[in-house]
Structure formats: C-alpha cells, structure tokens
XYZ file of C-alpha atoms in Angstrom:
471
model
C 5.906 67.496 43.573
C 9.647 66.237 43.642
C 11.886 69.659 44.553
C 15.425 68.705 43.917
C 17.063 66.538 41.137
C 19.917 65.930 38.714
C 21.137 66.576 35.631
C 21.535 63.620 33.435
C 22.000 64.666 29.658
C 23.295 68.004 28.438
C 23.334 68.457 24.436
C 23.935 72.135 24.010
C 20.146 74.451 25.333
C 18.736 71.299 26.059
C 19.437 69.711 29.725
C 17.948 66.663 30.995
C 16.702 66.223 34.598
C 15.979 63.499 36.390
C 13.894 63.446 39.876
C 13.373 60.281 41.774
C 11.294 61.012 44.408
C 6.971 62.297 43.714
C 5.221 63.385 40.504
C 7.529 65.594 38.045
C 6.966 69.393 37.908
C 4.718 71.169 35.752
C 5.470 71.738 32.086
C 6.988 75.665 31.690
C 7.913 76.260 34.970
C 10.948 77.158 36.394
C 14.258 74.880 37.250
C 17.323 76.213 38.976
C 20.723 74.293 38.596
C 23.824 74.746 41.362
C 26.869 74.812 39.887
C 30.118 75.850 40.115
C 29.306 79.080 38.443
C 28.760 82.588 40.111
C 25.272 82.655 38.938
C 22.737 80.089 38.615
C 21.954 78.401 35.560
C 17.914 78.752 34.973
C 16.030 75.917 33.182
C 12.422 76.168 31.512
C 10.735 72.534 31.602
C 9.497 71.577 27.901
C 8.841 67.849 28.027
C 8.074 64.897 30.846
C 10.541 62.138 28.705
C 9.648 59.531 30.857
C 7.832 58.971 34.544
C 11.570 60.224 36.426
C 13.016 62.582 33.794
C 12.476 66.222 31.628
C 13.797 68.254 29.313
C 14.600 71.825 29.865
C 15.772 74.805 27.675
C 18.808 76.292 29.544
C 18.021 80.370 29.618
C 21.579 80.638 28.989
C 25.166 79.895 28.065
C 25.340 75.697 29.467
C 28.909 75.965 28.345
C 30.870 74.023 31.937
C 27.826 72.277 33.182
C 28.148 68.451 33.960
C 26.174 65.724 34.881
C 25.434 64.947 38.404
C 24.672 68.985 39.033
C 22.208 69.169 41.430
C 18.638 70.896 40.520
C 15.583 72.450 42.633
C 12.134 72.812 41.120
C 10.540 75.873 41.577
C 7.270 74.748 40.777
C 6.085 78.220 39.143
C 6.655 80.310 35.981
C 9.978 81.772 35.841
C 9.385 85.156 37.630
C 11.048 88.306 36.508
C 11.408 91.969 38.044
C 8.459 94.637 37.363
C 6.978 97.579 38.638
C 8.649 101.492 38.770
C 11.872 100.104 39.868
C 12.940 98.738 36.251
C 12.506 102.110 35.008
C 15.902 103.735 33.513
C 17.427 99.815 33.443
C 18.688 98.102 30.243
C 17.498 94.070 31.307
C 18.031 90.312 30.008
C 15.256 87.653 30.008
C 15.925 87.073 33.642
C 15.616 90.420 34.314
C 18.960 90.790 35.638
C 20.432 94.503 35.048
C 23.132 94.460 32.554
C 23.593 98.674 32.224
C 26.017 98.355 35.187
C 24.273 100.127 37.424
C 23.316 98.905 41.100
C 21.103 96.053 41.845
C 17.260 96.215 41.464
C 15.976 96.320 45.033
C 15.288 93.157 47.068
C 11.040 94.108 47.344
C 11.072 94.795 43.729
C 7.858 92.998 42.634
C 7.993 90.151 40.573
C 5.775 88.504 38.198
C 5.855 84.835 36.248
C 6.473 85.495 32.649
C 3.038 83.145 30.960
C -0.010 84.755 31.174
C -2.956 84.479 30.185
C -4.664 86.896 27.297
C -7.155 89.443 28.747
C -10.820 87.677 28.237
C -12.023 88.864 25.066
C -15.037 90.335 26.779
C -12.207 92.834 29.005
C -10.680 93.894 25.808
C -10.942 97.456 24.497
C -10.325 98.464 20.425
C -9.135 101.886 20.020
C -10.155 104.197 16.978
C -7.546 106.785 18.006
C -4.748 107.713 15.413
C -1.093 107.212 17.090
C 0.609 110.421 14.994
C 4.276 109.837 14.490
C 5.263 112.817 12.315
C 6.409 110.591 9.065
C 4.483 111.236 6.706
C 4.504 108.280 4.642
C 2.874 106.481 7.709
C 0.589 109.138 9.208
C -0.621 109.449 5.378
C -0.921 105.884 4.079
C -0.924 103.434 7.201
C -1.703 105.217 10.126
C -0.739 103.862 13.604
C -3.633 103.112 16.354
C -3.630 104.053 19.605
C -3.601 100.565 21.477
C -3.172 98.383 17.871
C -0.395 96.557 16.780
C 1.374 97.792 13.455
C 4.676 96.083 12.165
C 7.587 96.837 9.689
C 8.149 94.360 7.191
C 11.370 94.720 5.556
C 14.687 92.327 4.084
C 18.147 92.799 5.574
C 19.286 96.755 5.152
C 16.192 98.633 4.259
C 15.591 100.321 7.369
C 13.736 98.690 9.490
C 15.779 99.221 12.863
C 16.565 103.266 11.678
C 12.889 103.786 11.558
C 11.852 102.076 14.845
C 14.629 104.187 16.383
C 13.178 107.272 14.923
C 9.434 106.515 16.134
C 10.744 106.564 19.330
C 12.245 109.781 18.779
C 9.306 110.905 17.183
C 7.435 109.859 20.536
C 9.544 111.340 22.633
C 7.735 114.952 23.573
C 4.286 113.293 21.901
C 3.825 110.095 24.399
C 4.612 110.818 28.131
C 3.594 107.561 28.796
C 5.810 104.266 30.011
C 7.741 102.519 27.242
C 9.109 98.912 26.903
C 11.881 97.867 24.335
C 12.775 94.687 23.185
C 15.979 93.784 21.259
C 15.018 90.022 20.231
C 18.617 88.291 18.625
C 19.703 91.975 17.541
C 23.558 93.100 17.541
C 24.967 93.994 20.710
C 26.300 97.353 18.930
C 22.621 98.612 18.208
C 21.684 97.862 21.954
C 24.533 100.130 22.979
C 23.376 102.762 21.228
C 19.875 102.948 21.637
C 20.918 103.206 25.455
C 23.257 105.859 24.517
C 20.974 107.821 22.772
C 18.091 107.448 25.165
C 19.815 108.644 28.039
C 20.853 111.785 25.685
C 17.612 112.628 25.280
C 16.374 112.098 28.374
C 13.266 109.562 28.220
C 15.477 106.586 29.326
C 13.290 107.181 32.989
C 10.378 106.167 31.474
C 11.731 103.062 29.643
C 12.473 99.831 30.198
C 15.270 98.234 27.927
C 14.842 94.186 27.667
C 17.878 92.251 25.598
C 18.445 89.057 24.234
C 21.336 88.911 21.572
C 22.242 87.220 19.043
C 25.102 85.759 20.984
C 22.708 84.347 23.187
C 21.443 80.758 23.342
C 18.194 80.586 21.759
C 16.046 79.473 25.227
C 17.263 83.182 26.157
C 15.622 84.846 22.410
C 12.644 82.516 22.491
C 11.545 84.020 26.132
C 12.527 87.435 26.077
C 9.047 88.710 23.999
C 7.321 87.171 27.378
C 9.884 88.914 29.760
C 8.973 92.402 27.923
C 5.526 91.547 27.593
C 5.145 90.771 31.195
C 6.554 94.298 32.486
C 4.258 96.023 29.556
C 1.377 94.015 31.228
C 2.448 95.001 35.374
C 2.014 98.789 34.070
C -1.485 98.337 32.231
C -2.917 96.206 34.481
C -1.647 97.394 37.581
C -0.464 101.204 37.672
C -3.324 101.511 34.863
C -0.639 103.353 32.640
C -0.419 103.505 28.570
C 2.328 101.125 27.569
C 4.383 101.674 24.178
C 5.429 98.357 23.682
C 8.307 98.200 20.743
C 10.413 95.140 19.687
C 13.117 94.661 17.330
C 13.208 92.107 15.805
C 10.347 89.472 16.153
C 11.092 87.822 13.618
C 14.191 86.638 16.034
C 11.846 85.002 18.167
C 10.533 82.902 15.846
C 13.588 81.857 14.560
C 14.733 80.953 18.032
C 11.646 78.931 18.495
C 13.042 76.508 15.592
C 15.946 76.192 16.846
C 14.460 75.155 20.512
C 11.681 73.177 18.295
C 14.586 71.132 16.687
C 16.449 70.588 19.783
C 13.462 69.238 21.463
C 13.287 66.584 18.324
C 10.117 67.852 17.267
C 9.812 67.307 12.944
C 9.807 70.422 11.362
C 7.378 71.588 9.076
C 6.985 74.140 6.094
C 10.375 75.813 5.020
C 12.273 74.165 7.983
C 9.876 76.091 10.488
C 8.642 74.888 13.933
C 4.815 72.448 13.852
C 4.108 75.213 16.561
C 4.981 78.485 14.587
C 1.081 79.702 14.322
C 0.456 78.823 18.189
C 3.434 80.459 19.404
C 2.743 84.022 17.396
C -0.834 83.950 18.728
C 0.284 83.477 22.135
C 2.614 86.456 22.145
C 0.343 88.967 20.552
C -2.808 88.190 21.560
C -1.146 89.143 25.102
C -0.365 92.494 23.190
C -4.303 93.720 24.131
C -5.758 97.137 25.603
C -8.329 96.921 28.761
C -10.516 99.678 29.840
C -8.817 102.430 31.321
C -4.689 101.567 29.890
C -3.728 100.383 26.803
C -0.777 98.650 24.854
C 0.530 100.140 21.672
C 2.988 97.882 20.155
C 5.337 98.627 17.088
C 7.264 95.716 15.451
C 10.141 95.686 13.255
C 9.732 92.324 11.554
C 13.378 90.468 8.932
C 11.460 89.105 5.748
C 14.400 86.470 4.790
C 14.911 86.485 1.237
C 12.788 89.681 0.865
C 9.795 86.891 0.575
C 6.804 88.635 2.027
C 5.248 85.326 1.415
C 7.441 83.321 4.481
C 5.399 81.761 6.527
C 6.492 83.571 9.811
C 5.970 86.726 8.024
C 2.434 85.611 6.889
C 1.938 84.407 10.892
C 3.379 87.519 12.081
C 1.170 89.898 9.611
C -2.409 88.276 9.808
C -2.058 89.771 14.080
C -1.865 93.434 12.897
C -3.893 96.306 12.491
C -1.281 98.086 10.231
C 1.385 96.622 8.520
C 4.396 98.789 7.240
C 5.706 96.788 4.071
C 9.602 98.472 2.902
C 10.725 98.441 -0.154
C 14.473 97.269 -1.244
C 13.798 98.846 -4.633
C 12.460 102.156 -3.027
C 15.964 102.153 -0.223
C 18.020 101.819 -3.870
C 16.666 104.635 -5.263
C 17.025 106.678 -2.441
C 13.354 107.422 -0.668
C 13.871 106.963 2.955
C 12.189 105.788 4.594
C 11.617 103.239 1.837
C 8.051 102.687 3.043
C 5.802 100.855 -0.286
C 2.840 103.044 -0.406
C 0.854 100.928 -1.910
C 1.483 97.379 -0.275
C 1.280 99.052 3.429
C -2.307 99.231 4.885
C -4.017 100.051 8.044
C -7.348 99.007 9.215
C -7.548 103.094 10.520
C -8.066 104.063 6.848
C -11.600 104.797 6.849
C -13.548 107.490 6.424
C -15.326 106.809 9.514
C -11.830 106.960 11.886
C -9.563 109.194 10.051
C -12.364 111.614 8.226
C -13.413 111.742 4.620
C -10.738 114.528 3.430
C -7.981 112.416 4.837
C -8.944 109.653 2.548
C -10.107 111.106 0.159
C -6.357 112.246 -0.029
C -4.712 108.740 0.457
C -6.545 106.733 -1.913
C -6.007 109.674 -4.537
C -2.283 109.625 -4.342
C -2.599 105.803 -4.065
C -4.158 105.803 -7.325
C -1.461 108.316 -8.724
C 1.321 106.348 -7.334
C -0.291 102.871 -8.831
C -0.703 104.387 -12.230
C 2.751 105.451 -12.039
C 3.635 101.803 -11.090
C 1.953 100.091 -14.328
C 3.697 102.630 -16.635
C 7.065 102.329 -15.630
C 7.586 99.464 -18.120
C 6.547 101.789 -20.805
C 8.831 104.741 -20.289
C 11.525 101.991 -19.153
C 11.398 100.963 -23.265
C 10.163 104.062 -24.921
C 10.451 107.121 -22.935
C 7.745 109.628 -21.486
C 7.203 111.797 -24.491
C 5.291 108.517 -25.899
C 2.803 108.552 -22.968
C -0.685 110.228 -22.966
C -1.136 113.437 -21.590
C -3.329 112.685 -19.273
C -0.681 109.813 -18.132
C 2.408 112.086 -18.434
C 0.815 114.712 -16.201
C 0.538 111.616 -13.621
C 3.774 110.707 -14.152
C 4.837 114.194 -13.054
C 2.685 114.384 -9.597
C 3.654 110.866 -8.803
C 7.433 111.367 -8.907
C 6.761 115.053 -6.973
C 4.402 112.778 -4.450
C 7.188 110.094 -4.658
C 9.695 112.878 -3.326
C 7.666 114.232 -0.826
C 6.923 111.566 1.062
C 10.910 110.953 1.428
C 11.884 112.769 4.716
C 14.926 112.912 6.736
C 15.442 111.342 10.374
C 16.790 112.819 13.221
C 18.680 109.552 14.133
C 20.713 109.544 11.099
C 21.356 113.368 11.693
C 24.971 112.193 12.570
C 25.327 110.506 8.845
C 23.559 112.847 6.806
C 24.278 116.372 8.372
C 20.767 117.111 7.742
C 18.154 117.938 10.866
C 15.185 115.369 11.233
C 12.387 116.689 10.357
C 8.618 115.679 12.440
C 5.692 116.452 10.428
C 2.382 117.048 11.613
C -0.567 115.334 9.688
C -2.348 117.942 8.789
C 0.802 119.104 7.001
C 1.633 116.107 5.706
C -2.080 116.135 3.885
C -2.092 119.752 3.186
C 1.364 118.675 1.083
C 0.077 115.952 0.051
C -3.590 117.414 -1.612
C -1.410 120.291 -2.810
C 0.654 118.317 -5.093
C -2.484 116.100 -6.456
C -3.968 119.210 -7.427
C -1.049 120.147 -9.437
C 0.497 123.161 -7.351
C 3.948 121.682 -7.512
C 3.785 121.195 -11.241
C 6.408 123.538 -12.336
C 8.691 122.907 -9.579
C 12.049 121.148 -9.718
C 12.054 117.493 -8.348
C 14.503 118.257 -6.612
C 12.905 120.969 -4.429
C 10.428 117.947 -2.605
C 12.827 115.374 -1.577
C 13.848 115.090 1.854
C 11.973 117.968 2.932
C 9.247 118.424 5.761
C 6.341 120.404 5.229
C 5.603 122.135 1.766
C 6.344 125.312 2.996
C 9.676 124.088 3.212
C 10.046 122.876 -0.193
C 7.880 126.322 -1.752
C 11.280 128.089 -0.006
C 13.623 125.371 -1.122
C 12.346 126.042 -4.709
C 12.392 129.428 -4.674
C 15.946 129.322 -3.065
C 16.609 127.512 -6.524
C 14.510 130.071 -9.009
C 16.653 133.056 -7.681
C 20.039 131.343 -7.641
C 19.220 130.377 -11.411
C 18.269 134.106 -12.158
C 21.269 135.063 -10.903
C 23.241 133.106 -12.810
C-alpha cells in the first residue's frame, strides 16, 4: 500500500490525492496532510477516481491548503481517544480537547471510529422503563432502558430545552457514564451545557463530543461515529451503562448531503443523499445493548418545515422504540413541554411491560384527549354550551388533563423564576387517573398547569378558594 502522496485538487471539503507508487489505500481510512499549519489537516478517503488518485473529505477547515502538500496514508480508520481519561472533557471529531484544559495523556487508548454492529445473536432488548420524571413522557411514551427514543420537533418548540432537562432529570437517577453529542448545533448552546454540567457536578461522568455548525461538513458527518465509538469503549470494554444523547441528528444527515454532493453523487428525493437510508442504519444499529452493559440513546431530531413526513425524519423514526413527536400548536398555546400526546408512541406501552393500570390509564386519557381533538372544530364555530353532555364533561377533563401534563423545567428556572419540578410515575398516574375520574372537576384550570404532582395543584386550588373567600 503506497504511504505518502500529494495533493492535487482542492474544491472546498473535498481534496484530491494522488499516490504514484503501489495499490491506493483502503476506502474510509485515514489520510494525514503536512502543511504549513500548526496542526495537521486529517483526510477520510471516499472514492479511488482513478488507478493513482482519491478523494477525501477534509475533517476540517481546508481554508490555506495548496497543491503539492505532501500526504501519508495511515492505512486504518481514523482513531480517536477513549477510555476513563475523556471523562470531564468537552471533544471535537478528532477527539482533540477543546475545554482548555491540559492534554489527554499520551497512553490514552484509542479506537478507529467504523465499527461493526454487535451480531444480532449478541444483542440484548430491554423491557425496563427509563423514568425521567416528565410526565407527559413517563405517561404516554415511556423511555426503555437500552432503546432508542427521539424528539421530533420544527425549529423553536423545544427540542434542545427538553434534552437538556432529561439530563437533569438523570442526574441523581443514572450514575452511570454519559456521552453527548452536539451534531451542527450553535456554539452558544455548547457553552452552556458545559457550564451547567460542571455546576451540577456530573460533568466527571460525561463525555462532551462537538461538531458546529461552523464546521465543515466532513467534521458533522463523522462526529455521531466519534461519540458512538467512546459510548461503545465503555459497554464493551469497562462493561458500563452508557447514556448516549445527541443533539441534533438530524445535522448529520444534512451534512451527509452536503459531502454526498461534493463527491458528485446525484441526489435523490427532496435534494437528499442516494445513501440517506444506509447511512441512518449504520449509525443506529451501532446504538445496541449486549449482555451485561447497555446503550440508552435519546435523540433530539429538526423536522424542516414542521413535515413529519421528510424523508430523513421518516429514516430517522422507523430505528426507534419511542418517538417523542412536539407540537408547534401545543408550544403556542403554552403547554411545555409541547409533547403531542397522541402522535408520540412507545413500543413499552403494553400491558405486559408497563402493567395493566398504567395503561389502562394512558389509553383512557388518550381517548379523552382525541375526543377533545375532533370537537374542537365544533366549539371553534358554535361554542361548548351546544355540545352533549356527555362530550362537554370530556371537554372539561381533557383541558384539566391538557394542563396537567404541562410542567415546568429546572433548566429554564433562570427564565421563568419557577423551580423544576421531577415527577415520579406513580404520581404522574395517580394525577393522571384522578382527573379521568372526575376529581378535578370543580377546580379552576388554572390550578393544574405547570404544576408537579396533584397534591400540588389540590394546594394550589385551595390557595385560590380561600383568597376568593376572602375577597
């Protein structure tokens, strides 16, 4: 295999090589170009253009590079830092720490970012419940314990607030290791999610992985593999649980059509890459559990256009065991989180995993909440007092269920001036069966929303009762 060569094209990510000497090296593995830069410039090979020459994706910025710079093959994957000594450190897709904090160790282990799926045969399901204290979730689409769940959502819904507050959530629940990835996100949110972590302490058991949007797409397209392959070191290796988060996925698809059209490949539906359905599975079928450590991975996913019917969100969706679906028209009217009760699902609703009584519960205020749905039309043009009263006393649970399910966060605590609240599920379905019944019947609206337990809205509404005798 030829070892050292030279660059011959440049056009932007993409970098031409050319080696004159012995058979080319293999497709996706690692090139490393000497220029006059402090750091090397790392290639990923994507094409053999002819019997002397390929084409690379540059892993980052190519902006000063010329021809005639000379190139060595490395002949393998590109290899990025794993292991306990990436703990506490905010990383890019080349695992180089960018938290300015000292170097990683020179006998820090390293690992080549493609890997192989665990054989089907190796791979363990989980019928565990992953609790997360919001009760829209734990009620409705509840998490797994080694399954994948993602949050579907358009531009400003919520999507990033409520990954941020699982984590919270998960903070005193999971003493596990965690891995985040920030796929093409702003480089303000990154800050702060290392701010807050290392307030609240759990930044030692987390690994931080970035590629921004300022970065060239080679750099987005990998990262999900860079993350992926520290996850995998800890469940294969230190046989350790693995919360595995990323935000936003949908970024990495987009940078693999920008990579796909600077490669000169044709593009296919809605401008997207030929090789959108190979490339999910190949990231999330790496997202597996073995026996003895598993990998729980929570996914914030862009839906462009709010159209749930894109085909990367389709891709994306058809991998999960629960998917989280927000609504813009539930974030206008104020329930936060502005989760759609009844297009999110989970294959963990069943009788047989989460018990009869819990859904028994769910599929009750389901049916409440999709009643409430059909007849909005109607009181839209003619008011309530024309409804049934069978269908006005549905009306009335449905808004109180509507309420209840609402619940503040503790990461917009700073915004909102009011305390997160974490709910325990059997709370959250004591509330929940409560209301149904038609306990909360008399009660103002008011008293449910943004509120935690039912306990805490029975006080809030008696708060309310004696203030108005008073008066």
């Amino acid at each position: 295999m030829a070892t050292e060569g030279v660059v011959i094209a440049v056009r932007g990510a993409v970098v031409d090589v050319r080696f004159d000497a012995g058979p080319l090296p293999p497709l996706h593995t690692g090139l490393i170009v000497h220029w006059d830069r402090p750091e090397p410039l790392v290639l990923e090979i994507h094409g053999h253009a002819d019997t002397e020459t390929v084409r690379a994706i540059a892993l980052r910025a190519t902006a000063g590079l010329a021809r005639g710079a000379g190139v060595t093959a490395t002949g393998q994957p590109i290899q990025v830092p794993v292991g306990p000594a990436v703990l506490g450190r905010l990383l890019d897709v080349l695992g180089n720490a960018g938290d300015d904090g000292p170097a990683l160790p020179a006998d820090v282990p390293r690992r080549g970012i493609h890997h192989a799926p665990p054989a089907l045969r190796d791979a363990t399901g989980s019928a565990a419940v992953f609790e997360t204290g919001i009760k829209v979730i734990d009620l409705l689409a509840p998490l797994a314990q080694g399954g994948k769940a993602a949050m579907f959502g358009g531009a400003g819904v919520g999507k990033t607030v409520l990954v941020m507050e699982l984590i919270h959530a998960m903070v005193e629940k999971y003493r596990g290791t965690s891995v985040f990835a920030g796929i093409g996100e702003r480089s303000r949110e990154g800050h702060e999610l290392l701010t807050e972590m290392r307030g609240s302490g759990v930044l030692e058991r987390t690994v931080l992985v970035y590629g921004q949007m300022n970065e060239p797409p080679g750099a987005r397209w990998r990262l999900p593999q860079t993350a992926l392959t520290i996850a995998e070191y800890f469940r294969d290796e230190k046989r350790q649980n693995v919360l595995l988060l990323m935000d936003n996925i949908f970024r990495f698809v987009q940078a693999g059509a920008e990579v796909s059209s600077l490669l000169g490949r044709l593009p296919s539906r809605v401008g997207y890459q030929p090789t959108l359905a190979t490339e999910v599975a190949a990231l999330e079928e790496r997202i597996a559990s073995v026996a003895g450590a598993s990998v729980t991975a929570i996914q914030a996913v862009y839906v462009p256009a709010d159209d749930f019917t894109d085909p990367a969100v389709t891709a994306i969706s058809s991998h999960m065991d629960s998917t989280i679906m927000l609504s813009r028209g539930l974030a206008a009217e104020g329930f936060y989180p502005a989760v759609d009760p009844l297009a999110s699902s989970s294959v963990l609703l069943d009788p047989l995993v989460v018990g009869a009584e819990h859904y028994r519960i769910a599929e009750q205020a389901r049916e409440v909440l999709a009643r409430f749905a059909e007849l909005r039309d109607v009181i839209a043009l003619l008011g309530v007092e024309e409804l049934g009263a069978a269908d006005r006393l549905v009306v009335k649970r449905a808004r109180r269920l509507q309420r209840f399910l609402s619940q503040p966060f503790a990461v917009t605590e700073a915004f909102t001036g009011q305390p997160g609240r974490s709910v325990p599920r059997a709370d959250t379905l004591a509330g929940c069966a409560a209301i149904l019944s038609g306990e909360a019947d008399d009660w103002a609206e008011s008293s449910l929303y943004m509120v935690g337990t039912l306990d805490e809205a029975r006080a809030k509404e008696d708060a309310a009762t004696k203030k108005g005798q008073a008066a």
